Short mmCIF file of C-alpha atoms and ligand atoms in Angstrom, two decimals:
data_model
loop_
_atom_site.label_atom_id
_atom_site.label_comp_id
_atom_site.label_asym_id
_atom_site.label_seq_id
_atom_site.Cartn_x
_atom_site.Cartn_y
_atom_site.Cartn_z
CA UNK Z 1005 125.32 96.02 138.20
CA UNK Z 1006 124.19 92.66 140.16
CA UNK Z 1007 120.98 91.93 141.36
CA UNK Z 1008 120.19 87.91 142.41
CA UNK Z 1009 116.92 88.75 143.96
CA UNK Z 1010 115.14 89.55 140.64
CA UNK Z 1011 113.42 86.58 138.05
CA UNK Z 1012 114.07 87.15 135.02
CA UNK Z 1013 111.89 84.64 132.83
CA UNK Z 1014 112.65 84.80 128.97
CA UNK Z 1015 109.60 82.21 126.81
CA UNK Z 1016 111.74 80.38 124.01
CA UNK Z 1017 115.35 79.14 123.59
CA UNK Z 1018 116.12 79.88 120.20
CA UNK Z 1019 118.63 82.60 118.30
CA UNK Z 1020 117.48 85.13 120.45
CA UNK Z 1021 116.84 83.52 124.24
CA UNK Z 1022 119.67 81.80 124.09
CA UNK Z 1023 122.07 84.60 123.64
CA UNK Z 1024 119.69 87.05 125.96
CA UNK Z 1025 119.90 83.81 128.91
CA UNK Z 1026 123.90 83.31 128.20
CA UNK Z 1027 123.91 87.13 128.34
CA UNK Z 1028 121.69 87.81 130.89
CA UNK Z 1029 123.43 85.30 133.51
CA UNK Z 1030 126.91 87.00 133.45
CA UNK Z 1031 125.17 90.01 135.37
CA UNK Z 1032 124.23 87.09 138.38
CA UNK Z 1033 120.45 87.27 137.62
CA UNK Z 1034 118.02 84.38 138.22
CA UNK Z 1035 117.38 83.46 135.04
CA UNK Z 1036 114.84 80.95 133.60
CA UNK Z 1037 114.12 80.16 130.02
CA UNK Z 1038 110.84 77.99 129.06
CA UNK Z 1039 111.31 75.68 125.82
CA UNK Z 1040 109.63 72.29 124.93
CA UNK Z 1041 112.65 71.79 122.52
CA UNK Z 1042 115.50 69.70 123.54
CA UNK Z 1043 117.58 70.38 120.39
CA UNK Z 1044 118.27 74.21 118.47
CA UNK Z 1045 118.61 74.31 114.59
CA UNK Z 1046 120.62 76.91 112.68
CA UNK Z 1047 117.71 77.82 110.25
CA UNK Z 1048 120.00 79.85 108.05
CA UNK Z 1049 121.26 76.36 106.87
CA UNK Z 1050 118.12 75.16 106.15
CA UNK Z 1051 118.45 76.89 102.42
CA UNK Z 1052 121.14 74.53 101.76
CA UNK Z 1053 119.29 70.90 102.79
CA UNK Z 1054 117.18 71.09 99.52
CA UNK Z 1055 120.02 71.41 97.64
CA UNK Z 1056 122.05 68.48 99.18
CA UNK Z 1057 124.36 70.56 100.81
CA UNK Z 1058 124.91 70.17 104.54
CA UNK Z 1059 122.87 67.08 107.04
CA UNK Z 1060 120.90 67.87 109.43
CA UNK Z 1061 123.36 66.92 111.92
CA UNK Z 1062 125.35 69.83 111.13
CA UNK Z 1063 122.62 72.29 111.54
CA UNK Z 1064 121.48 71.12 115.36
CA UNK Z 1065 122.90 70.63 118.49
CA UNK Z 1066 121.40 70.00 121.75
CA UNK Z 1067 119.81 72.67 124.39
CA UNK Z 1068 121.81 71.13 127.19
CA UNK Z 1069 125.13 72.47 125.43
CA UNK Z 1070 124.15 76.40 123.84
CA UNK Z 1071 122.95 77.06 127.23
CA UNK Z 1072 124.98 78.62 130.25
CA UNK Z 1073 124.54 76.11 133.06
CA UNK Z 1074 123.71 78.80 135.72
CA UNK Z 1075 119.82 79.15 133.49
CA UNK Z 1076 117.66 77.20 134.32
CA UNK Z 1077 116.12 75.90 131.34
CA UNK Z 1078 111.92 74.98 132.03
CA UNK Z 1079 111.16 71.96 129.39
CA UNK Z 1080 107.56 72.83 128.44
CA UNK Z 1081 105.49 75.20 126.54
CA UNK Z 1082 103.69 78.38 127.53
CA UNK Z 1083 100.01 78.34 127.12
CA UNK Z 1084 98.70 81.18 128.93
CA UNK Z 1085 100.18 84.23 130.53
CA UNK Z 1086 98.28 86.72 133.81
CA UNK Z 1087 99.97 90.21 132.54
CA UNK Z 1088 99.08 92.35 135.66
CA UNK Z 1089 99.48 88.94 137.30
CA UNK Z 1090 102.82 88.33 136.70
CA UNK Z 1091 102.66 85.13 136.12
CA UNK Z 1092 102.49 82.22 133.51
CA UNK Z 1093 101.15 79.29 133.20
CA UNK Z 1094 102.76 76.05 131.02
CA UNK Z 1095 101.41 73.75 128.80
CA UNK Z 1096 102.04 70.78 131.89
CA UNK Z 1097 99.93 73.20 134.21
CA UNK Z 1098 102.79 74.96 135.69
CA UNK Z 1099 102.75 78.20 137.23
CA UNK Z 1100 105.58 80.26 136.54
CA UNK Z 1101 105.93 83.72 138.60
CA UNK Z 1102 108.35 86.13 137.18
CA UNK Z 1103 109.68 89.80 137.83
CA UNK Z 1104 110.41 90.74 134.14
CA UNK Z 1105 109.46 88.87 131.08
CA UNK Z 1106 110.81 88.58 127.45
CA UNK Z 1107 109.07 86.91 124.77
CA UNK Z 1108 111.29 85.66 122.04
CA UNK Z 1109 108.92 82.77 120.91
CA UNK Z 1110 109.97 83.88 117.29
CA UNK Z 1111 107.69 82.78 114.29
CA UNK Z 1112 106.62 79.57 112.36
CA UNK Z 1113 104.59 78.49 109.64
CA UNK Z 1114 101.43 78.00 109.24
CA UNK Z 1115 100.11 76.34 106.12
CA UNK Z 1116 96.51 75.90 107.36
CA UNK Z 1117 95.85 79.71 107.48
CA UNK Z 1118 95.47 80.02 103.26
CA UNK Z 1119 92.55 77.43 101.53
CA UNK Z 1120 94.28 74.46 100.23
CA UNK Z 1121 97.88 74.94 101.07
CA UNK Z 1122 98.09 72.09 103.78
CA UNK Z 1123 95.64 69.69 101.65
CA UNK Z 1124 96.50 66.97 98.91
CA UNK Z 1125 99.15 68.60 97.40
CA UNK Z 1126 100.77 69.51 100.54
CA UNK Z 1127 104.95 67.37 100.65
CA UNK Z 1128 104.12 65.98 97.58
CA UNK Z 1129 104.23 68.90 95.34
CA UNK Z 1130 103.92 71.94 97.54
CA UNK Z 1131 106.66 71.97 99.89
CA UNK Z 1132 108.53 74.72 102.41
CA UNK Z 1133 112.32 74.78 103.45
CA UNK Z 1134 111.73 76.66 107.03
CA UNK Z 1135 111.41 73.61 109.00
CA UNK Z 1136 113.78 71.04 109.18
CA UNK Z 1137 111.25 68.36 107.54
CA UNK Z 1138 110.04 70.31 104.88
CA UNK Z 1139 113.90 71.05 103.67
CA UNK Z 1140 114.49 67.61 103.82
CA UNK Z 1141 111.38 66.41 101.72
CA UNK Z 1142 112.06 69.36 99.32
CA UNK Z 1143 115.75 67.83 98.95
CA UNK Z 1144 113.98 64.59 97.32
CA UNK Z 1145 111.23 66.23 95.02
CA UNK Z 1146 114.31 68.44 93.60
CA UNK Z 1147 116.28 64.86 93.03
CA UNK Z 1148 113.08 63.91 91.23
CA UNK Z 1149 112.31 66.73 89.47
CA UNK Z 1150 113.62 66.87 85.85
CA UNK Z 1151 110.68 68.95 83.82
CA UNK Z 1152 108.26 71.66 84.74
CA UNK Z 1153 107.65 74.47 86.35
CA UNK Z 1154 108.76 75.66 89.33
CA UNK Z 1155 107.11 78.06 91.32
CA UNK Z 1156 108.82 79.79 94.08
CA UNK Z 1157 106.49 82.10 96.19
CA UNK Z 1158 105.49 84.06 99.38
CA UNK Z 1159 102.06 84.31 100.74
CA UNK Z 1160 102.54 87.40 102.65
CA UNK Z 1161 104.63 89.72 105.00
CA UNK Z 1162 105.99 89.72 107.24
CA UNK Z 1163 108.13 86.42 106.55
CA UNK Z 1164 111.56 85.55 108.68
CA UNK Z 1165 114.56 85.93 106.46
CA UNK Z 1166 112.46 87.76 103.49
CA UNK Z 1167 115.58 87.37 101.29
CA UNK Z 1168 115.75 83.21 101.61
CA UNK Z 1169 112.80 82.76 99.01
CA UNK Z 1170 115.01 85.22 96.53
CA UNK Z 1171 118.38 82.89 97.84
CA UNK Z 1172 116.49 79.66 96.67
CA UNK Z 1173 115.14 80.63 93.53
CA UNK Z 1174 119.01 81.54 92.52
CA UNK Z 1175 120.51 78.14 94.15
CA UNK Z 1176 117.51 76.39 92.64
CA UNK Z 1177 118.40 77.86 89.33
CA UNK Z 1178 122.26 76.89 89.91
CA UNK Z 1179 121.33 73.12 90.83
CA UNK Z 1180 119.17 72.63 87.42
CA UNK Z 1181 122.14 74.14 85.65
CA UNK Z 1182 124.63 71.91 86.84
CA UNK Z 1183 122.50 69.02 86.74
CA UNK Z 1184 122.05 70.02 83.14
CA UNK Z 1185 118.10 70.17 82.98
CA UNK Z 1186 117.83 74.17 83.44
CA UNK Z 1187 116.19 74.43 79.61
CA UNK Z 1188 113.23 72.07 80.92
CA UNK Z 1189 112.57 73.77 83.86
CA UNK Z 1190 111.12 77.05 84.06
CA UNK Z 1191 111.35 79.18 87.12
CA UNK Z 1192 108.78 81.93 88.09
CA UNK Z 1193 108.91 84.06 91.56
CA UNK Z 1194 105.66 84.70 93.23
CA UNK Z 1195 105.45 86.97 95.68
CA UNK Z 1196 103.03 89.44 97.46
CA UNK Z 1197 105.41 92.42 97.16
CA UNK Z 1198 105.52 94.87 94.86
CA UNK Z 1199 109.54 93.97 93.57
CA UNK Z 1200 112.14 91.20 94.84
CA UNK Z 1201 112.42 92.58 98.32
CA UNK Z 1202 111.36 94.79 101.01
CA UNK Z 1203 113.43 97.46 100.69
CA UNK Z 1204 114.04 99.67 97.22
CA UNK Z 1205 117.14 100.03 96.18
CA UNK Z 1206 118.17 95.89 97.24
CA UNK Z 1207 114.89 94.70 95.20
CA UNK Z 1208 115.70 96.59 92.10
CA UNK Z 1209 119.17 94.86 92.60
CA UNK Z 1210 118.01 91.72 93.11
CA UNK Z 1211 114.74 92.06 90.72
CA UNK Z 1212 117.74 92.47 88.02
CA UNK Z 1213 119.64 89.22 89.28
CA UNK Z 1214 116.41 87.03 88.60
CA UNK Z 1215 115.99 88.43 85.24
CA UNK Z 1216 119.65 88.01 84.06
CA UNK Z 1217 118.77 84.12 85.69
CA UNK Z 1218 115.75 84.17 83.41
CA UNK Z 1219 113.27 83.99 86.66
CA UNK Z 1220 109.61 85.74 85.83
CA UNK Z 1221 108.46 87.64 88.64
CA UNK Z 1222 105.12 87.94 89.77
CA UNK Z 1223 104.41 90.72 92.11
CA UNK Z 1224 101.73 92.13 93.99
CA UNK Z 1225 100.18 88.70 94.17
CA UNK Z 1226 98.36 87.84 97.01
CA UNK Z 1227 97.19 84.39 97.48
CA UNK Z 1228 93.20 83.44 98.24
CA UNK Z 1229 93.62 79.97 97.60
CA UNK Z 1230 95.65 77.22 96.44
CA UNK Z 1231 93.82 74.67 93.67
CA UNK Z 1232 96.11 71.09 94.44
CA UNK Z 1233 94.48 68.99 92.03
CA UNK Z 1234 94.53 71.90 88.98
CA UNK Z 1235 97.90 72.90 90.48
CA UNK Z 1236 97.58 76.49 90.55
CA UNK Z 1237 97.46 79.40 92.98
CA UNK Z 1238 94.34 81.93 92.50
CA UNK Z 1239 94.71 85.50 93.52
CA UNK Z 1240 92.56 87.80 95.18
CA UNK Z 1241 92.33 89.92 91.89
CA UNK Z 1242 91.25 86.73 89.81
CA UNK Z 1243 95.07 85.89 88.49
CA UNK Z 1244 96.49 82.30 88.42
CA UNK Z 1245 99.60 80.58 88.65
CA UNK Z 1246 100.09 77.29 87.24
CA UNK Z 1247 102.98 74.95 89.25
CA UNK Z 1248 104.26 71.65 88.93
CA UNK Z 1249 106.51 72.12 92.16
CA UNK Z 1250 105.48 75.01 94.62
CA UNK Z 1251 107.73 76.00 96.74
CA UNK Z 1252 105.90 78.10 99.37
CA UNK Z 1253 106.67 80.08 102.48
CA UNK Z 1254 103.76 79.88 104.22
CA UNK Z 1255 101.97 82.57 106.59
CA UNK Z 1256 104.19 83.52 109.19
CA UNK Z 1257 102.92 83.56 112.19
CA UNK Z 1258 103.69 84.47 116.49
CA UNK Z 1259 103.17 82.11 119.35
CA UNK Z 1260 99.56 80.70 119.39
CA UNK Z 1261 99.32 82.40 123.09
CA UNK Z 1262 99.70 85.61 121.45
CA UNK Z 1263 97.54 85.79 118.88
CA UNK Z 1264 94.36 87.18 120.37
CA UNK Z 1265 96.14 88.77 123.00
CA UNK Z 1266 96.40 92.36 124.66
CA UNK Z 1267 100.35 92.37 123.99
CA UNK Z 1268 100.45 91.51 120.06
CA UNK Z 1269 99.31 92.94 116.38
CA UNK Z 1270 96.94 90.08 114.50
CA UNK Z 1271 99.77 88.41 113.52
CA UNK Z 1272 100.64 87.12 116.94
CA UNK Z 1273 103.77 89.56 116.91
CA UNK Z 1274 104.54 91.44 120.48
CA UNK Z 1275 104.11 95.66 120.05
CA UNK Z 1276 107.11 97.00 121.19
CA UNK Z 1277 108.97 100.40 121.18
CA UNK Z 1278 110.86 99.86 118.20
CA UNK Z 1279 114.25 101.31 120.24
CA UNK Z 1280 113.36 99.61 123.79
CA UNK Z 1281 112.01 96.86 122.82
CA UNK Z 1282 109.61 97.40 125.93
CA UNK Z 1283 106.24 96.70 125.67
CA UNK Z 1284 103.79 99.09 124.77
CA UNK Z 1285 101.34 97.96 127.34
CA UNK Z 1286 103.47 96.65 130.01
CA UNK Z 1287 107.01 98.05 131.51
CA UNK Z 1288 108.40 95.00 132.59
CA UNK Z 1289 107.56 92.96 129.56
CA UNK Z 1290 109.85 92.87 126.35
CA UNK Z 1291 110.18 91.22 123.12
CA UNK Z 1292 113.14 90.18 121.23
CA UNK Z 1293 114.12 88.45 117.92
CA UNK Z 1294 111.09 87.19 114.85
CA UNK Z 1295 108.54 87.81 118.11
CA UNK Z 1296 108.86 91.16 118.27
CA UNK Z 1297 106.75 93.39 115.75
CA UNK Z 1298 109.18 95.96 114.47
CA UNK Z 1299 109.78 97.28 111.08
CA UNK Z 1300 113.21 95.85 110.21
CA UNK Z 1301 113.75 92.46 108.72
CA UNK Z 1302 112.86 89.30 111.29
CA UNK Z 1303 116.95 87.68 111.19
CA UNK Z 1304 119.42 85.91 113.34
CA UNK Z 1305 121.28 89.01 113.08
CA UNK Z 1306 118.54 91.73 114.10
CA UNK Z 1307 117.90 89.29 117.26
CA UNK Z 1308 122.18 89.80 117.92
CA UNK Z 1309 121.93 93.39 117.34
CA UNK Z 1310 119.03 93.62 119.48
CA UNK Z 1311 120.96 91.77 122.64
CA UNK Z 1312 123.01 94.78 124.02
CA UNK Z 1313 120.04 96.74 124.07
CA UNK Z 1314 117.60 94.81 125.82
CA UNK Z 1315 120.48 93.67 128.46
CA UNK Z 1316 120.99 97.26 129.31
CA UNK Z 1317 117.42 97.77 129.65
CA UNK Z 1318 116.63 94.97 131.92
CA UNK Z 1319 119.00 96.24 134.01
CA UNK Z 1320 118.13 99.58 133.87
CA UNK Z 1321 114.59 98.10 134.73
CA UNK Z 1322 115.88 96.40 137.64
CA UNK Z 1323 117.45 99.73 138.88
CA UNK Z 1324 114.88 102.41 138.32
CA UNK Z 1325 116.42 103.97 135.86
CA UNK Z 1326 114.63 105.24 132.25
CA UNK Z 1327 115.30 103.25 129.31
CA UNK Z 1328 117.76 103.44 126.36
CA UNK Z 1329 115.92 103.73 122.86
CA UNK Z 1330 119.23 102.34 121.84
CA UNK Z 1331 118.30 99.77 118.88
CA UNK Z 1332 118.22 101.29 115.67
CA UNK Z 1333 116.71 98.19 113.65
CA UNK Z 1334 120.24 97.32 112.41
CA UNK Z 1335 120.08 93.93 110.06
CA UNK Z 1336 122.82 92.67 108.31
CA UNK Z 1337 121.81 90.00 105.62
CA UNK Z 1338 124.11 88.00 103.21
CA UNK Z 1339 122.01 86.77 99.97
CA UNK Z 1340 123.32 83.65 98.22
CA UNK Z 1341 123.18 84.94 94.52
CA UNK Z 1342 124.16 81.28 93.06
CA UNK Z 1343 127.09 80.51 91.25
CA UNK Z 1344 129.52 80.84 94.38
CA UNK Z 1345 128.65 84.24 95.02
CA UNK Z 1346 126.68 86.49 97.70
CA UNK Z 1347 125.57 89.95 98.16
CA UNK Z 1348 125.56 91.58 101.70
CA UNK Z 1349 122.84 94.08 102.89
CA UNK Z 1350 123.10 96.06 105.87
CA UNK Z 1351 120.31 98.63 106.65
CA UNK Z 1352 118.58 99.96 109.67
CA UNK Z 1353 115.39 101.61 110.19
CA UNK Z 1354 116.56 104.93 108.66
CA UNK Z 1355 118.86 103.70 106.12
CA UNK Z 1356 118.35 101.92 102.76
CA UNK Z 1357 121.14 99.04 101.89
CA UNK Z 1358 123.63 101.24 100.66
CA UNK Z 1359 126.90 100.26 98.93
CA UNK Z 1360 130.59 100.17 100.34
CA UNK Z 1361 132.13 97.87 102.31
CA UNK Z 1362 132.11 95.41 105.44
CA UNK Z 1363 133.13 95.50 108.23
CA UNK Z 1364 135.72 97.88 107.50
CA UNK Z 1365 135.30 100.90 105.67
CA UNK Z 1366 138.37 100.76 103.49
CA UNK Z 1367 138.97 97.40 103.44
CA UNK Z 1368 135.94 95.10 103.85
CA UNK Z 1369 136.65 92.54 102.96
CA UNK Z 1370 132.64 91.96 102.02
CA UNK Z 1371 131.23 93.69 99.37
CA UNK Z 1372 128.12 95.70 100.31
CA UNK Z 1373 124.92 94.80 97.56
CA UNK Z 1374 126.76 93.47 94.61
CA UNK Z 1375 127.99 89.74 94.44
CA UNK Z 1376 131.18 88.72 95.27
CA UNK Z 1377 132.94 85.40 96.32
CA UNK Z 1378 134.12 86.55 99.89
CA UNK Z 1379 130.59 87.15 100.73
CA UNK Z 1380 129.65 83.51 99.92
CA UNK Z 1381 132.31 82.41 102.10
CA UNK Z 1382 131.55 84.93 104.79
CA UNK Z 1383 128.01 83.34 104.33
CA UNK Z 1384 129.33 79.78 105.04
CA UNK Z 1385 131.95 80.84 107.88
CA UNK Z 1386 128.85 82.46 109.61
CA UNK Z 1387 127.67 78.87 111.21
CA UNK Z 1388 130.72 79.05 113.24
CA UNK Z 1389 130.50 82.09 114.51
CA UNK Z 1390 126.99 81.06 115.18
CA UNK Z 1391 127.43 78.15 117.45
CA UNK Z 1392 130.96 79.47 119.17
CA UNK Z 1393 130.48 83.05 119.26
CA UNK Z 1394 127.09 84.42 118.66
CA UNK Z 1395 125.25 82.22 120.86
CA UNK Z 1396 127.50 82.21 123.60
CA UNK Z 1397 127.17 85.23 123.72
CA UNK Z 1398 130.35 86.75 123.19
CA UNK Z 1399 131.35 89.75 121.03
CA UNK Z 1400 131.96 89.22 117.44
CA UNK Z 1401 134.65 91.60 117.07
CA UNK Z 1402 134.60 94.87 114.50
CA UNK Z 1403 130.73 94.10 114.05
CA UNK Z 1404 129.08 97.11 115.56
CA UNK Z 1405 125.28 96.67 116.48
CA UNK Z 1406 124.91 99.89 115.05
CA UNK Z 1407 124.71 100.55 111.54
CA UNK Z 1408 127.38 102.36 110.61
CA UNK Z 1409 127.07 104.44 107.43
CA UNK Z 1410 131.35 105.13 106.87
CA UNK Z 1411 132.77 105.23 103.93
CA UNK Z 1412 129.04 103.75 102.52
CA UNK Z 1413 127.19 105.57 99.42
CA UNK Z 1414 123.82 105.65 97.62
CA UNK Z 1415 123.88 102.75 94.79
CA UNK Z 1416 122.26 104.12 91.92
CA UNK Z 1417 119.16 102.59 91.11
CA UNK Z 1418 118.25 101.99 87.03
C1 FAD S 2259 115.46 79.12 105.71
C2 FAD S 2259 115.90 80.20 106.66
C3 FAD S 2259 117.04 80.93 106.37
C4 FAD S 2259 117.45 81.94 107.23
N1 FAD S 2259 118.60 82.63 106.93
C5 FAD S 2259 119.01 83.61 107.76
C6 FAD S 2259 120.23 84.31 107.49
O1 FAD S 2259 120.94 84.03 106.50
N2 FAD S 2259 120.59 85.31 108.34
C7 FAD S 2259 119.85 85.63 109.44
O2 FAD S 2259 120.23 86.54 110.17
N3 FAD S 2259 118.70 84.98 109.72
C8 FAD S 2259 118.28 83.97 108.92
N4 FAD S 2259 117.12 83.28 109.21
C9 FAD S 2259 116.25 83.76 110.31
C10 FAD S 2259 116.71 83.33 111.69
O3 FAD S 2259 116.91 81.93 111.76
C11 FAD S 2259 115.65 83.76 112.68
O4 FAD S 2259 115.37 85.13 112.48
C12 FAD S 2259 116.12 83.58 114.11
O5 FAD S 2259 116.26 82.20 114.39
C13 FAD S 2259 115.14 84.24 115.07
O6 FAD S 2259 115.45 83.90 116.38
P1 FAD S 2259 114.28 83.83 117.47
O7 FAD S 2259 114.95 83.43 118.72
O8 FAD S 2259 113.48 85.05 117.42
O9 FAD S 2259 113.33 82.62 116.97
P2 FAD S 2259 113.68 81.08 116.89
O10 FAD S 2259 115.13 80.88 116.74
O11 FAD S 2259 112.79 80.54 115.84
O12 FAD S 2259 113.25 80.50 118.32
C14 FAD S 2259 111.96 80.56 118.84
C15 FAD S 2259 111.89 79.54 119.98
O13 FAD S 2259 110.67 79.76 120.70
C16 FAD S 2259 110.15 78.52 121.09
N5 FAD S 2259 108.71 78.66 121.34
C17 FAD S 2259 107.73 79.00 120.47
N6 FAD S 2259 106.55 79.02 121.09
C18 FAD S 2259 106.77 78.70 122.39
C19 FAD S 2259 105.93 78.56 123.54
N7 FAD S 2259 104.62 78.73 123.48
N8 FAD S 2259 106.52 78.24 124.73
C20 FAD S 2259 107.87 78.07 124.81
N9 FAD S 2259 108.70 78.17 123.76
C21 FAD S 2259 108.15 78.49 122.57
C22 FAD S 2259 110.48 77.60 119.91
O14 FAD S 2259 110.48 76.23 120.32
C23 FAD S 2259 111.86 78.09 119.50
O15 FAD S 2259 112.89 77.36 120.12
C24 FAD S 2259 116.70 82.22 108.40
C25 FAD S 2259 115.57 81.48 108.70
C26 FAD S 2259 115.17 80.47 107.85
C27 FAD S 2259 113.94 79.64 108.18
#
């Protein structure tokens, strides 16, 4: 299917608009993708920084090389966009016209939205590891941190990767170990869930893991405000948390265009059909990747699963023809678990993590939800796969973007 006369305009060049542009191009569409950036992180590596482990060189690489040559790639930022216009307007004042649209403007922090977060304590003992900065500045207070408490916590949901907090609170709890100073340093797990993660059976798996790594957690805890000169975080039910190191993820939050807007929740996050990925409000506007607001996890790997799907429905938009509710909310997640092991979750809309094996049924080689060694390495091998196959956009073989539930059972949950 080829059709050059159609604009296809796609607002953000990360994870997901790169491999939707590389994608999109390959079926000879005019294809534009709007980005300030100049340079793409991997921000699964980002876990590592505070921990010493990895530079930032080897997490970035420039625009100019992830992206197909035929896009054309629109340095600025969108500030506005005319929906029954069809139209956008930039940041510089430029007016963009398009003939479809996808948002993929993913999410990002925002420390100002809870009382107190971004004050006086804020990079000198409240830190995050989602932006490249923050994991960096977190990588010194570690090196300087030899007694205390600290505090690893959420502020609310949805968050990207919702199993990173979990991954540092084991790595932290690995790095104080080897460094000898784990008996000084207690380690509590603050978070506005009601267990370790989103989904059932994986939190009561992972709730276990932080207690055999002697890390309290505190659920159900939503933050009202953070107190940086008494140190502590004050909940909305009148409970407190002292820290001497916070560790936060802050609010996450959708494009500042969005919020406010016809298109999006309150969060900023774009109301799709959850199998389209087509707007609810408009048919030739779509979201993909941490933009969209759908109930599976917001991942690198959701936003690859996602791909085939909304490919085959902008072309089946270009041609008149209805579209496939083909995405099934697949996610595929591997959770550092310290000591040089990982688990691996893989769930969909429908399904819980369940346990077996991956990618093959008989043969894995991962491990499905319990901790092995081959998962950790499958963990590290991923940012490889990330820069020469997933973004690219080619197939990464035996990886279905369906879940597949072969040869997989029901853990049992205690
Ligand atoms: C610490 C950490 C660990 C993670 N670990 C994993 C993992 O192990 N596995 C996994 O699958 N996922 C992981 N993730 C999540 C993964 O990185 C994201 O889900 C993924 O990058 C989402 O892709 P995206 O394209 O939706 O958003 P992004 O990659 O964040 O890209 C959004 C882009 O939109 C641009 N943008 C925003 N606003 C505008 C605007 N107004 N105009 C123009 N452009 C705009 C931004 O500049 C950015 O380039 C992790 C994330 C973090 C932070």
């Amino acid at each position: 299917m080829e059709n050059p006369t159609k604009k296809i305009v796609i607002i953000g060049a990360g994870t997901a608009g790169i491999m939707l542009s590389n994608k999109l191009v390959k079926h000879k569409l005019d294809v534009t993708v709007i980005d300030s950036s100049e340079v793409h992180y991997y921000q699964p590596g980002f876990l590592f920084l505070p921990f010493g482990k990895y530079n930032l060189d080897k997490l970035r690489r420039p625009l100019s090389k992830l992206i197909n040559k035929k896009v054309t790639h629109l340095r600025d930022r969108v500030a506005s966009i005319n929906y029954s216009g069809n139209s956008l307007t930039t940041e510089s004042g430029q007016e963009v016209g398009y003939d479809i649209l996808v948002i993929a403007t993913g999410t990002h922090i925002d420390a100002s939205a809870t009382q107190g977060l971004s004050g006086a304590g804020w990079r000198k003992n409240i830190f995050d590891f989602y932006t490249p900065d923050g994991a960096m500045a977190l990588r010194e207070a570690l090196q300087n941190f030899t007694q205390g408490k600290l505090v690893v916590q959420i502020m609310d949901m949805p968050i990207k990767c919702p199993v990173a907090p979990l991954e540092f609170a084991f790595l932290a709890d690995d790095y104080f170990r080897k460094r000898g100073l784990r008996d000084q340093i207690e380690i509590e797990y603050v978070t506005s869930l009601s267990g370790a993660f989103t989904k059932p059976v994986a939190s009561s798996k992972l709730g276990h893991l932080l207690t055999d790594k002697n890390i309290n957690i505190v659920a159900d805890f939503y933050v009202e405000k953070v107190d940086p000169e008494a140190r502590k975080l004050i909940c909305y039910d009148g409970r407190e948390v002292n820290y001497d190191l916070l560790v936060t993820i802050p609010v996450n939050a959708g494009a500042d265009f969005l919020h406010n807007s016809e298109i999006a929740n309150e969060l900023g996050f774009v109301e799709v059909n959850h199998g389209s990925l087509q707007s609810t409000k408009y048919p030739n506007l779509f979201a993909i990747g941490d933009a969209a607001d759908l109930p599976t996890s917001k991942a690198g790997s959701v936003a690859h699963f996602e791909v085939e799907t909304l490919v085959e429905n902008i072309m089946r938009s270009i041609n008149g023809q209805p579209l496939e509710e083909s995405f099934d909310g697949h996610s595929n997640c591997f959770v550092e678990a310290g000591g040089g092991k990982a688990l691996l979750l893989d769930f969909n809309y429908q399904t819980e993590p369940l346990e077996g094996r991956f990618p093959f049924a008989m043969f894995g080689p991962m491990k499905l939800l319990n901790p092995s060694r081959i998962n950790h390495l499958g963990k590290l091998a991923f940012r490889y796969i990330y820069w020469y196959m997933l973004l690219p956009g080619r197939k990464i073989p035996f990886i279905p973007n369906k879940m597949s539930i072969k040869g997989k059972k029901q853990p049992k949950i205690s």
